[in-house]
PDB file of C-alpha atoms and ligand atoms in Angstrom:
ATOM      1  CA  MET A   1      74.487  85.800 100.017  1.00 90.00           C
ATOM      2  CA  THR A   2      72.940  87.767  97.249  1.00 96.00           C
ATOM      3  CA  ASP A   3      73.023  86.832  93.729  1.00 97.00           C
ATOM      4  CA  LEU A   4      75.323  90.119  93.336  1.00 97.00           C
ATOM      5  CA  GLU A   5      77.301  89.537  95.938  1.00 98.00           C
ATOM      6  CA  ARG A   6      78.424  86.169  94.956  1.00 98.00           C
ATOM      7  CA  GLU A   7      79.190  86.831  91.417  1.00 97.00           C
ATOM      8  CA  LEU A   8      81.071  89.939  92.202  1.00 98.00           C
ATOM      9  CA  ALA A   9      83.071  87.922  94.329  1.00 98.00           C
ATOM     10  CA  GLY A  10      83.350  85.148  91.928  1.00 98.00           C
ATOM     11  CA  ARG A  11      84.459  87.687  89.408  1.00 98.00           C
ATOM     12  CA  MET A  12      86.942  89.426  92.260  1.00 98.00           C
ATOM     13  CA  ALA A  13      88.366  86.320  93.071  1.00 98.00           C
ATOM     14  CA  ARG A  14      89.978  85.244  89.659  1.00 98.00           C
ATOM     15  CA  VAL A  15      90.604  88.963  88.883  1.00 98.00           C
ATOM     16  CA  GLN A  16      92.779  88.639  92.400  1.00 98.00           C
ATOM     17  CA  GLU A  17      94.410  85.030  91.748  1.00 98.00           C
ATOM     18  CA  GLU A  18      95.065  86.572  87.961  1.00 98.00           C
ATOM     19  CA  VAL A  19      96.838  89.506  89.950  1.00 98.00           C
ATOM     20  CA  ALA A  20      98.676  87.233  91.946  1.00 98.00           C
ATOM     21  CA  GLU A  21     100.148  84.601  89.554  1.00 98.00           C
ATOM     22  CA  THR A  22     101.462  87.477  87.539  1.00 98.00           C
ATOM     23  CA  ALA A  23     103.336  88.673  90.410  1.00 98.00           C
ATOM     24  CA  ARG A  24     104.619  85.861  91.514  1.00 98.00           C
ATOM     25  CA  ASN A  25     106.025  84.972  88.253  1.00 98.00           C
ATOM     26  CA  CYS A  26     107.668  87.690  87.800  1.00 97.00           C
ATOM     27  CA  GLY A  27     109.107  87.434  91.087  1.00 98.00           C
ATOM     28  CA  ARG A  28     107.250  89.465  93.181  1.00 98.00           C
ATOM     29  CA  ASN A  29     105.105  89.724  96.197  1.00 98.00           C
ATOM     30  CA  PRO A  30     101.243  89.563  95.247  1.00 98.00           C
ATOM     31  CA  GLY A  31     100.862  91.540  98.528  1.00 98.00           C
ATOM     32  CA  ASP A  32     102.712  94.438  97.219  1.00 98.00           C
ATOM     33  CA  VAL A  33     100.255  95.326  94.591  1.00 98.00           C
ATOM     34  CA  THR A  34      96.545  96.210  95.428  1.00 98.00           C
ATOM     35  CA  ILE A  35      93.547  96.182  93.060  1.00 98.00           C
ATOM     36  CA  VAL A  36      91.476  99.367  92.957  1.00 99.00           C
ATOM     37  CA  ALA A  37      87.653  97.876  92.090  1.00 98.00           C
ATOM     38  CA  VAL A  38      86.985 101.129  89.721  1.00 98.00           C
ATOM     39  CA  SER A  39      83.335 101.462  89.980  1.00 98.00           C
ATOM     40  CA  LYS A  40      82.153 104.589  88.267  1.00 97.00           C
ATOM     41  CA  ILE A  41      79.000 104.682  87.265  1.00 96.00           C
ATOM     42  CA  HIS A  42      77.890 101.763  89.036  1.00 97.00           C
ATOM     43  CA  PRO A  43      75.652 102.069  91.755  1.00 97.00           C
ATOM     44  CA  ALA A  44      76.521 102.263  95.497  1.00 98.00           C
ATOM     45  CA  GLU A  45      74.763  99.015  95.861  1.00 97.00           C
ATOM     46  CA  SER A  46      77.342  97.452  93.511  1.00 98.00           C
ATOM     47  CA  ILE A  47      80.180  98.683  96.027  1.00 98.00           C
ATOM     48  CA  ARG A  48      78.676  96.991  99.267  1.00 98.00           C
ATOM     49  CA  ALA A  49      78.191  93.982  97.212  1.00 98.00           C
ATOM     50  CA  LEU A  50      81.527  93.855  96.570  1.00 98.00           C
ATOM     51  CA  HIS A  51      82.604  94.696 100.156  1.00 98.00           C
ATOM     52  CA  ALA A  52      80.406  92.223 101.383  1.00 98.00           C
ATOM     53  CA  SER A  53      83.244  89.929  99.830  1.00 97.00           C
ATOM     54  CA  GLY A  54      86.451  91.957 101.578  1.00 98.00           C
ATOM     55  CA  GLN A  55      87.234  94.407  98.961  1.00 98.00           C
ATOM     56  CA  VAL A  56      87.959  97.859 100.666  1.00 98.00           C
ATOM     57  CA  ASP A  57      90.001  99.662  97.897  1.00 98.00           C
ATOM     58  CA  PHE A  58      87.170 101.286  95.429  1.00 98.00           C
ATOM     59  CA  GLY A  59      88.366 104.158  92.536  1.00 98.00           C
ATOM     60  CA  GLU A  60      85.917 106.494  91.432  1.00 98.00           C
ATOM     61  CA  ASN A  61      85.996 109.270  88.538  1.00 97.00           C
ATOM     62  CA  TYR A  62      83.444 111.628  89.203  1.00 97.00           C
ATOM     63  CA  VAL A  63      83.541 114.245  92.238  1.00 98.00           C
ATOM     64  CA  GLN A  64      79.579 114.039  93.043  1.00 97.00           C
ATOM     65  CA  GLU A  65      78.866 110.536  92.484  1.00 97.00           C
ATOM     66  CA  ALA A  66      82.234 109.782  94.692  1.00 98.00           C
ATOM     67  CA  LEU A  67      80.432 111.893  97.125  1.00 98.00           C
ATOM     68  CA  GLY A  68      77.363 110.737  97.332  1.00 98.00           C
ATOM     69  CA  LYS A  69      78.539 107.168  97.248  1.00 98.00           C
ATOM     70  CA  GLN A  70      80.747 107.880 100.504  1.00 98.00           C
ATOM     71  CA  GLU A  71      77.515 109.170 101.889  1.00 98.00           C
ATOM     72  CA  THR A  72      75.447 106.368 101.202  1.00 98.00           C
ATOM     73  CA  LEU A  73      78.475 103.580 102.375  1.00 98.00           C
ATOM     74  CA  ALA A  74      79.201 105.987 105.085  1.00 98.00           C
ATOM     75  CA  ASP A  75      78.689 102.594 107.589  1.00 98.00           C
ATOM     76  CA  LEU A  76      80.901 100.834 105.617  1.00 98.00           C
ATOM     77  CA  ASP A  77      84.963 100.814 106.207  1.00 98.00           C
ATOM     78  CA  LEU A  78      86.369 101.464 102.316  1.00 98.00           C
ATOM     79  CA  ARG A  79      89.284 103.262 101.217  1.00 98.00           C
ATOM     80  CA  TRP A  80      88.163 105.781  98.490  1.00 98.00           C
ATOM     81  CA  HIS A  81      90.946 106.654  95.525  1.00 98.00           C
ATOM     82  CA  PHE A  82      89.894 109.313  93.435  1.00 98.00           C
ATOM     83  CA  ILE A  83      91.446 108.394  89.889  1.00 98.00           C
ATOM     84  CA  GLY A  84      89.398 110.741  87.093  1.00 97.00           C
ATOM     85  CA  GLY A  85      90.231 114.028  85.469  1.00 95.00           C
ATOM     86  CA  LEU A  86      90.303 116.895  88.266  1.00 96.00           C
ATOM     87  CA  GLN A  87      89.826 120.394  87.321  1.00 94.00           C
ATOM     88  CA  SER A  88      91.145 122.893  90.448  1.00 94.00           C
ATOM     89  CA  ASN A  89      87.822 124.942  90.975  1.00 94.00           C
ATOM     90  CA  LYS A  90      86.732 120.854  92.559  1.00 96.00           C
ATOM     91  CA  ALA A  91      89.839 120.691  94.288  1.00 97.00           C
ATOM     92  CA  LYS A  92      88.149 121.864  97.813  1.00 97.00           C
ATOM     93  CA  PHE A  93      85.686 118.938  97.662  1.00 98.00           C
ATOM     94  CA  VAL A  94      88.091 116.078  97.291  1.00 98.00           C
ATOM     95  CA  ALA A  95      90.822 116.879  99.793  1.00 98.00           C
ATOM     96  CA  GLY A  96      90.256 114.929 102.813  1.00 98.00           C
ATOM     97  CA  GLN A  97      87.443 112.948 101.055  1.00 98.00           C
ATOM     98  CA  PHE A  98      89.962 109.838  99.350  1.00 98.00           C
ATOM     99  CA  ALA A  99      92.737 108.036 100.679  1.00 98.00           C
ATOM    100  CA  LEU A 100      94.613 108.704  97.430  1.00 98.00           C
ATOM    101  CA  VAL A 101      94.229 111.349  94.544  1.00 98.00           C
ATOM    102  CA  HIS A 102      95.841 109.460  91.852  1.00 98.00           C
ATOM    103  CA  SER A 103      94.957 112.460  89.247  1.00 98.00           C
ATOM    104  CA  VAL A 104      97.161 114.925  89.791  1.00 98.00           C
ATOM    105  CA  ASP A 105      98.209 116.705  86.373  1.00 97.00           C
ATOM    106  CA  SER A 106      98.969 120.481  87.271  1.00 96.00           C
ATOM    107  CA  LEU A 107     100.590 121.940  90.100  1.00 96.00           C
ATOM    108  CA  LYS A 108      97.491 124.671  90.186  1.00 97.00           C
ATOM    109  CA  LEU A 109      95.166 121.889  91.346  1.00 98.00           C
ATOM    110  CA  ALA A 110      97.927 120.151  93.972  1.00 98.00           C
ATOM    111  CA  LYS A 111      97.989 123.765  95.548  1.00 98.00           C
ATOM    112  CA  MET A 112      94.326 123.914  95.378  1.00 98.00           C
ATOM    113  CA  LEU A 113      94.554 120.381  96.858  1.00 98.00           C
ATOM    114  CA  ASP A 114      97.120 121.686 100.004  1.00 98.00           C
ATOM    115  CA  LYS A 115      95.097 124.294 100.263  1.00 98.00           C
ATOM    116  CA  LYS A 116      91.898 122.690 101.398  1.00 98.00           C
ATOM    117  CA  ALA A 117      93.773 119.881 103.232  1.00 98.00           C
ATOM    118  CA  SER A 118      95.374 122.443 105.353  1.00 98.00           C
ATOM    119  CA  GLU A 119      92.340 123.788 106.151  1.00 98.00           C
ATOM    120  CA  LEU A 120      91.102 120.586 107.253  1.00 98.00           C
ATOM    121  CA  GLY A 121      94.081 120.084 108.539  1.00 98.00           C
ATOM    122  CA  VAL A 122      94.774 116.593 106.711  1.00 98.00           C
ATOM    123  CA  VAL A 123      98.003 115.406 104.600  1.00 98.00           C
ATOM    124  CA  GLN A 124      96.530 114.403 101.576  1.00 98.00           C
ATOM    125  CA  ASP A 125      98.699 111.275  99.599  1.00 98.00           C
ATOM    126  CA  ILE A 126      98.478 112.352  96.075  1.00 98.00           C
ATOM    127  CA  LEU A 127     100.161 110.824  92.764  1.00 98.00           C
ATOM    128  CA  VAL A 128     101.295 112.642  89.557  1.00 98.00           C
ATOM    129  CA  GLN A 129      99.516 111.347  86.276  1.00 98.00           C
ATOM    130  CA  VAL A 130     102.052 111.367  83.936  1.00 98.00           C
ATOM    131  CA  ASN A 131     100.938 111.679  79.884  1.00 97.00           C
ATOM    132  CA  ILE A 132     103.810 109.399  78.433  1.00 96.00           C
ATOM    133  CA  ALA A 133     102.871 109.154  74.954  1.00 92.00           C
ATOM    134  CA  HIS A 134     101.832 112.749  74.764  1.00 91.00           C
ATOM    135  CA  GLU A 135      97.889 112.316  73.646  1.00 89.00           C
ATOM    136  CA  GLU A 136      96.609 115.521  73.730  1.00 86.00           C
ATOM    137  CA  GLN A 137      92.980 114.323  74.786  1.00 85.00           C
ATOM    138  CA  LYS A 138      94.172 112.512  77.757  1.00 85.00           C
ATOM    139  CA  SER A 139      95.336 114.306  81.059  1.00 89.00           C
ATOM    140  CA  GLY A 140      98.556 114.060  82.648  1.00 94.00           C
ATOM    141  CA  ILE A 141     101.791 115.729  83.029  1.00 96.00           C
ATOM    142  CA  TYR A 142     103.973 115.430  80.188  1.00 96.00           C
ATOM    143  CA  GLU A 143     107.761 113.555  81.232  1.00 95.00           C
ATOM    144  CA  ASP A 144     110.049 116.825  80.066  1.00 96.00           C
ATOM    145  CA  ASN A 145     107.743 119.206  83.066  1.00 96.00           C
ATOM    146  CA  LEU A 146     107.772 116.353  85.578  1.00 97.00           C
ATOM    147  CA  PHE A 147     110.454 116.598  87.826  1.00 97.00           C
ATOM    148  CA  GLU A 148     109.895 120.732  88.470  1.00 97.00           C
ATOM    149  CA  MET A 149     106.177 120.041  89.167  1.00 97.00           C
ATOM    150  CA  ALA A 150     107.036 116.947  91.354  1.00 97.00           C
ATOM    151  CA  GLU A 151     109.395 119.411  93.141  1.00 97.00           C
ATOM    152  CA  GLU A 152     107.006 122.146  94.014  1.00 98.00           C
ATOM    153  CA  VAL A 153     104.797 119.504  94.788  1.00 97.00           C
ATOM    154  CA  ALA A 154     106.732 117.837  97.152  1.00 96.00           C
ATOM    155  CA  GLY A 155     107.242 120.945  99.281  1.00 97.00           C
ATOM    156  CA  LEU A 156     103.934 121.341  99.740  1.00 98.00           C
ATOM    157  CA  GLU A 157     103.380 120.928 103.339  1.00 98.00           C
ATOM    158  CA  ASN A 158      99.957 119.084 103.489  1.00 98.00           C
ATOM    159  CA  LEU A 159     100.838 117.309 100.056  1.00 98.00           C
ATOM    160  CA  HIS A 160     102.184 113.771 100.542  1.00 98.00           C
ATOM    161  CA  LEU A 161     103.619 112.915  97.175  1.00 98.00           C
ATOM    162  CA  VAL A 162     103.938 108.907  97.050  1.00 98.00           C
ATOM    163  CA  GLY A 163     104.351 108.000  93.567  1.00 98.00           C
ATOM    164  CA  LEU A 164     103.286 108.257  89.981  1.00 98.00           C
ATOM    165  CA  MET A 165     100.045 107.156  87.811  1.00 98.00           C
ATOM    166  CA  THR A 166      99.670 106.880  84.013  1.00 98.00           C
ATOM    167  CA  MET A 167      96.899 105.925  81.617  1.00 96.00           C
ATOM    168  CA  PRO A 168      98.683 104.117  78.576  1.00 94.00           C
ATOM    169  CA  PRO A 169      96.814 104.901  75.328  1.00 91.00           C
ATOM    170  CA  PHE A 170      93.794 102.662  74.108  1.00 89.00           C
ATOM    171  CA  PHE A 171      95.691  99.341  72.820  1.00 90.00           C
ATOM    172  CA  ASP A 172      93.890  96.494  71.301  1.00 90.00           C
ATOM    173  CA  GLU A 173      96.997  94.388  72.182  1.00 95.00           C
ATOM    174  CA  PRO A 174      97.984  95.007  75.802  1.00 94.00           C
ATOM    175  CA  GLU A 175     101.760  94.253  75.160  1.00 96.00           C
ATOM    176  CA  ARG A 176     101.953  97.278  73.473  1.00 96.00           C
ATOM    177  CA  ALA A 177     100.970  99.379  76.465  1.00 97.00           C
ATOM    178  CA  ARG A 178     104.305  97.909  78.092  1.00 98.00           C
ATOM    179  CA  PRO A 179     106.644 100.339  77.316  1.00 97.00           C
ATOM    180  CA  VAL A 180     104.676 103.339  78.971  1.00 97.00           C
ATOM    181  CA  PHE A 181     104.559 101.235  81.977  1.00 98.00           C
ATOM    182  CA  ALA A 182     108.253 100.166  81.637  1.00 98.00           C
ATOM    183  CA  ARG A 183     108.825 104.531  81.662  1.00 98.00           C
ATOM    184  CA  LEU A 184     106.870 104.955  84.042  1.00 98.00           C
ATOM    185  CA  ARG A 185     108.705 103.053  86.672  1.00 98.00           C
ATOM    186  CA  GLU A 186     111.973 104.674  85.078  1.00 98.00           C
ATOM    187  CA  LEU A 187     110.806 108.231  85.488  1.00 98.00           C
ATOM    188  CA  ARG A 188     110.023 107.262  89.317  1.00 98.00           C
ATOM    189  CA  ASP A 189     113.572 105.598  89.853  1.00 98.00           C
ATOM    190  CA  SER A 190     115.315 108.368  88.544  1.00 97.00           C
ATOM    191  CA  LEU A 191     112.398 111.223  90.639  1.00 98.00           C
ATOM    192  CA  GLU A 192     114.021 109.199  93.668  1.00 98.00           C
ATOM    193  CA  PRO A 193     117.293 110.373  93.741  1.00 98.00           C
ATOM    194  CA  ARG A 194     116.753 113.794  92.518  1.00 97.00           C
ATOM    195  CA  LEU A 195     114.018 114.661  94.881  1.00 97.00           C
ATOM    196  CA  ASP A 196     115.669 112.360  98.249  1.00 97.00           C
ATOM    197  CA  MET A 197     112.520 110.669  98.474  1.00 97.00           C
ATOM    198  CA  LYS A 198     110.716 107.541  98.479  1.00 98.00           C
ATOM    199  CA  LEU A 199     108.327 107.135  95.665  1.00 98.00           C
ATOM    200  CA  PRO A 200     106.527 103.671  96.324  1.00 98.00           C
ATOM    201  CA  HIS A 201     103.379 103.330  94.236  1.00 98.00           C
ATOM    202  CA  LEU A 202     103.299 103.012  90.474  1.00 98.00           C
ATOM    203  CA  SER A 203      99.579 103.595  89.844  1.00 98.00           C
ATOM    204  CA  MET A 204      99.073 101.590  86.093  1.00 98.00           C
ATOM    205  CA  GLY A 205      97.161  98.985  84.574  1.00 98.00           C
ATOM    206  CA  MET A 206      92.938  98.333  83.806  1.00 98.00           C
ATOM    207  CA  THR A 207      91.087  95.662  82.647  1.00 97.00           C
ATOM    208  CA  GLY A 208      92.932  95.582  79.437  1.00 96.00           C
ATOM    209  CA  ASP A 209      96.303  95.188  79.997  1.00 97.00           C
ATOM    210  CA  PHE A 210      96.843  95.169  84.057  1.00 98.00           C
ATOM    211  CA  VAL A 211      99.168  92.006  83.038  1.00 98.00           C
ATOM    212  CA  PRO A 212     102.408  93.514  81.945  1.00 98.00           C
ATOM    213  CA  ALA A 213     101.543  96.763  84.277  1.00 98.00           C
ATOM    214  CA  VAL A 214     102.410  93.838  87.297  1.00 98.00           C
ATOM    215  CA  GLU A 215     105.021  92.604  85.029  1.00 98.00           C
ATOM    216  CA  GLU A 216     106.783  96.287  85.215  1.00 98.00           C
ATOM    217  CA  GLY A 217     105.942  96.810  88.796  1.00 98.00           C
ATOM    218  CA  ALA A 218     102.805  98.150  89.395  1.00 98.00           C
ATOM    219  CA  THR A 219     101.282  98.889  93.412  1.00 98.00           C
ATOM    220  CA  LEU A 220      98.112  99.776  92.674  1.00 98.00           C
ATOM    221  CA  VAL A 221      96.088  98.489  89.289  1.00 98.00           C
ATOM    222  CA  ARG A 222      92.551 100.294  88.542  1.00 98.00           C
ATOM    223  CA  ILE A 223      90.057  97.449  87.251  1.00 98.00           C
ATOM    224  CA  GLY A 224      86.648  98.377  86.627  1.00 98.00           C
ATOM    225  CA  THR A 225      84.963  96.471  83.818  1.00 97.00           C
ATOM    226  CA  ARG A 226      86.690  92.909  84.608  1.00 97.00           C
ATOM    227  CA  ILE A 227      84.779  93.126  88.315  1.00 98.00           C
ATOM    228  CA  PHE A 228      81.691  95.017  87.466  1.00 97.00           C
ATOM    229  CA  GLY A 229      80.721  93.768  84.090  1.00 94.00           C
ATOM    230  CA  PRO A 230      80.489  96.688  81.768  1.00 93.00           C
ATOM    231  CA  ARG A 231      79.474 100.411  82.576  1.00 91.00           C
ATOM    232  CA  PRO A 232      76.033 101.402  81.978  1.00 82.00           C
ATOM    233  CA  TYR A 233      75.116 104.385  80.338  1.00 74.00           C
ATOM    234  CA  LYS A 234      76.446 107.704  82.482  1.00 62.00           C
ATOM    235  CA  LYS A 235      73.171 109.900  82.931  1.00 54.00           C
TER     236      LYS A 235
HETATM  237  C1  PLP B   1      87.796 103.776  83.809  1.00 69.38           C
HETATM  238  C2  PLP B   1      88.979 103.753  84.617  1.00 69.38           C
HETATM  239  C3  PLP B   1      89.916 102.400  85.313  1.00 69.38           C
HETATM  240  C4  PLP B   1      88.920 101.213  84.550  1.00 69.38           C
HETATM  241  O1  PLP B   1      88.801 100.503  83.830  1.00 69.38           O
HETATM  242  P1  PLP B   1      88.651  99.645  83.102  1.00 69.38           P
HETATM  243  O2  PLP B   1      88.743  98.882  81.601  1.00 69.38           O
HETATM  244  O3  PLP B   1      86.905  99.248  83.478  1.00 69.38           O
HETATM  245  O4  PLP B   1      88.914  98.384  83.774  1.00 69.38           O
HETATM  246  C5  PLP B   1      91.113 102.712  85.542  1.00 69.38           C
HETATM  247  N1  PLP B   1      91.569 103.893  85.492  1.00 69.38           N
HETATM  248  C6  PLP B   1      90.779 104.907  85.107  1.00 69.38           C
HETATM  249  C7  PLP B   1      91.867 106.392  85.364  1.00 69.38           C
HETATM  250  C8  PLP B   1      89.764 104.607  84.562  1.00 69.38           C
HETATM  251  O5  PLP B   1      89.000 106.318  84.088  1.00 69.38           O
END
């Protein structure tokens, strides 16, 4: 075991234990919460080192960076998550390359992903990203437009809508993010009967706020800094 493998395995084990304990304390099954290790800006070698301890779910934000790492790590069996802002003109590089795209925030983007997925003959799993706090600088659809968009997305043949994702405003106190997480769950619960389909996944919670997110029903938590340490500056 290298020093890096040992360090990352130790950090990962502590995060897993905290997530599991939070789940158990609120009556949830720890197995229902997947930790996505957010590796953006960290080198491929960090992913390889963490994978050595059994982690397979990794989250990336930038298309070129992610595709480069996928190539470098093609010998590993990884589940890649695309979690970053995505312009529709880059959708063609993303469809079929990621197990789950968390950040679908417009019908235009959904249609581009669907088109490419159709060309590839695959069905792409996606989440719709909701901007609950109406922050202008953040991506995500406003909840007023969610039902209409989700209905159209659900009708696209090569996309499979499996849930919702959100990113709360930055709060220094994690409890303040709780109402945002609770709202995402409510939106999911009200969408399911209206669309007549199951939306099993809620992607919410990061390093600073995964505890309330798990308590409010997260099935995917996206954790970077707690696992990999501070991110190097992006070149
Ligand atoms: C960077 C990022 C994360 C991880 O953030 P940390 O605070 O480092 O855990 C999670 N989700 C998204 C969408 C991100 O961009």
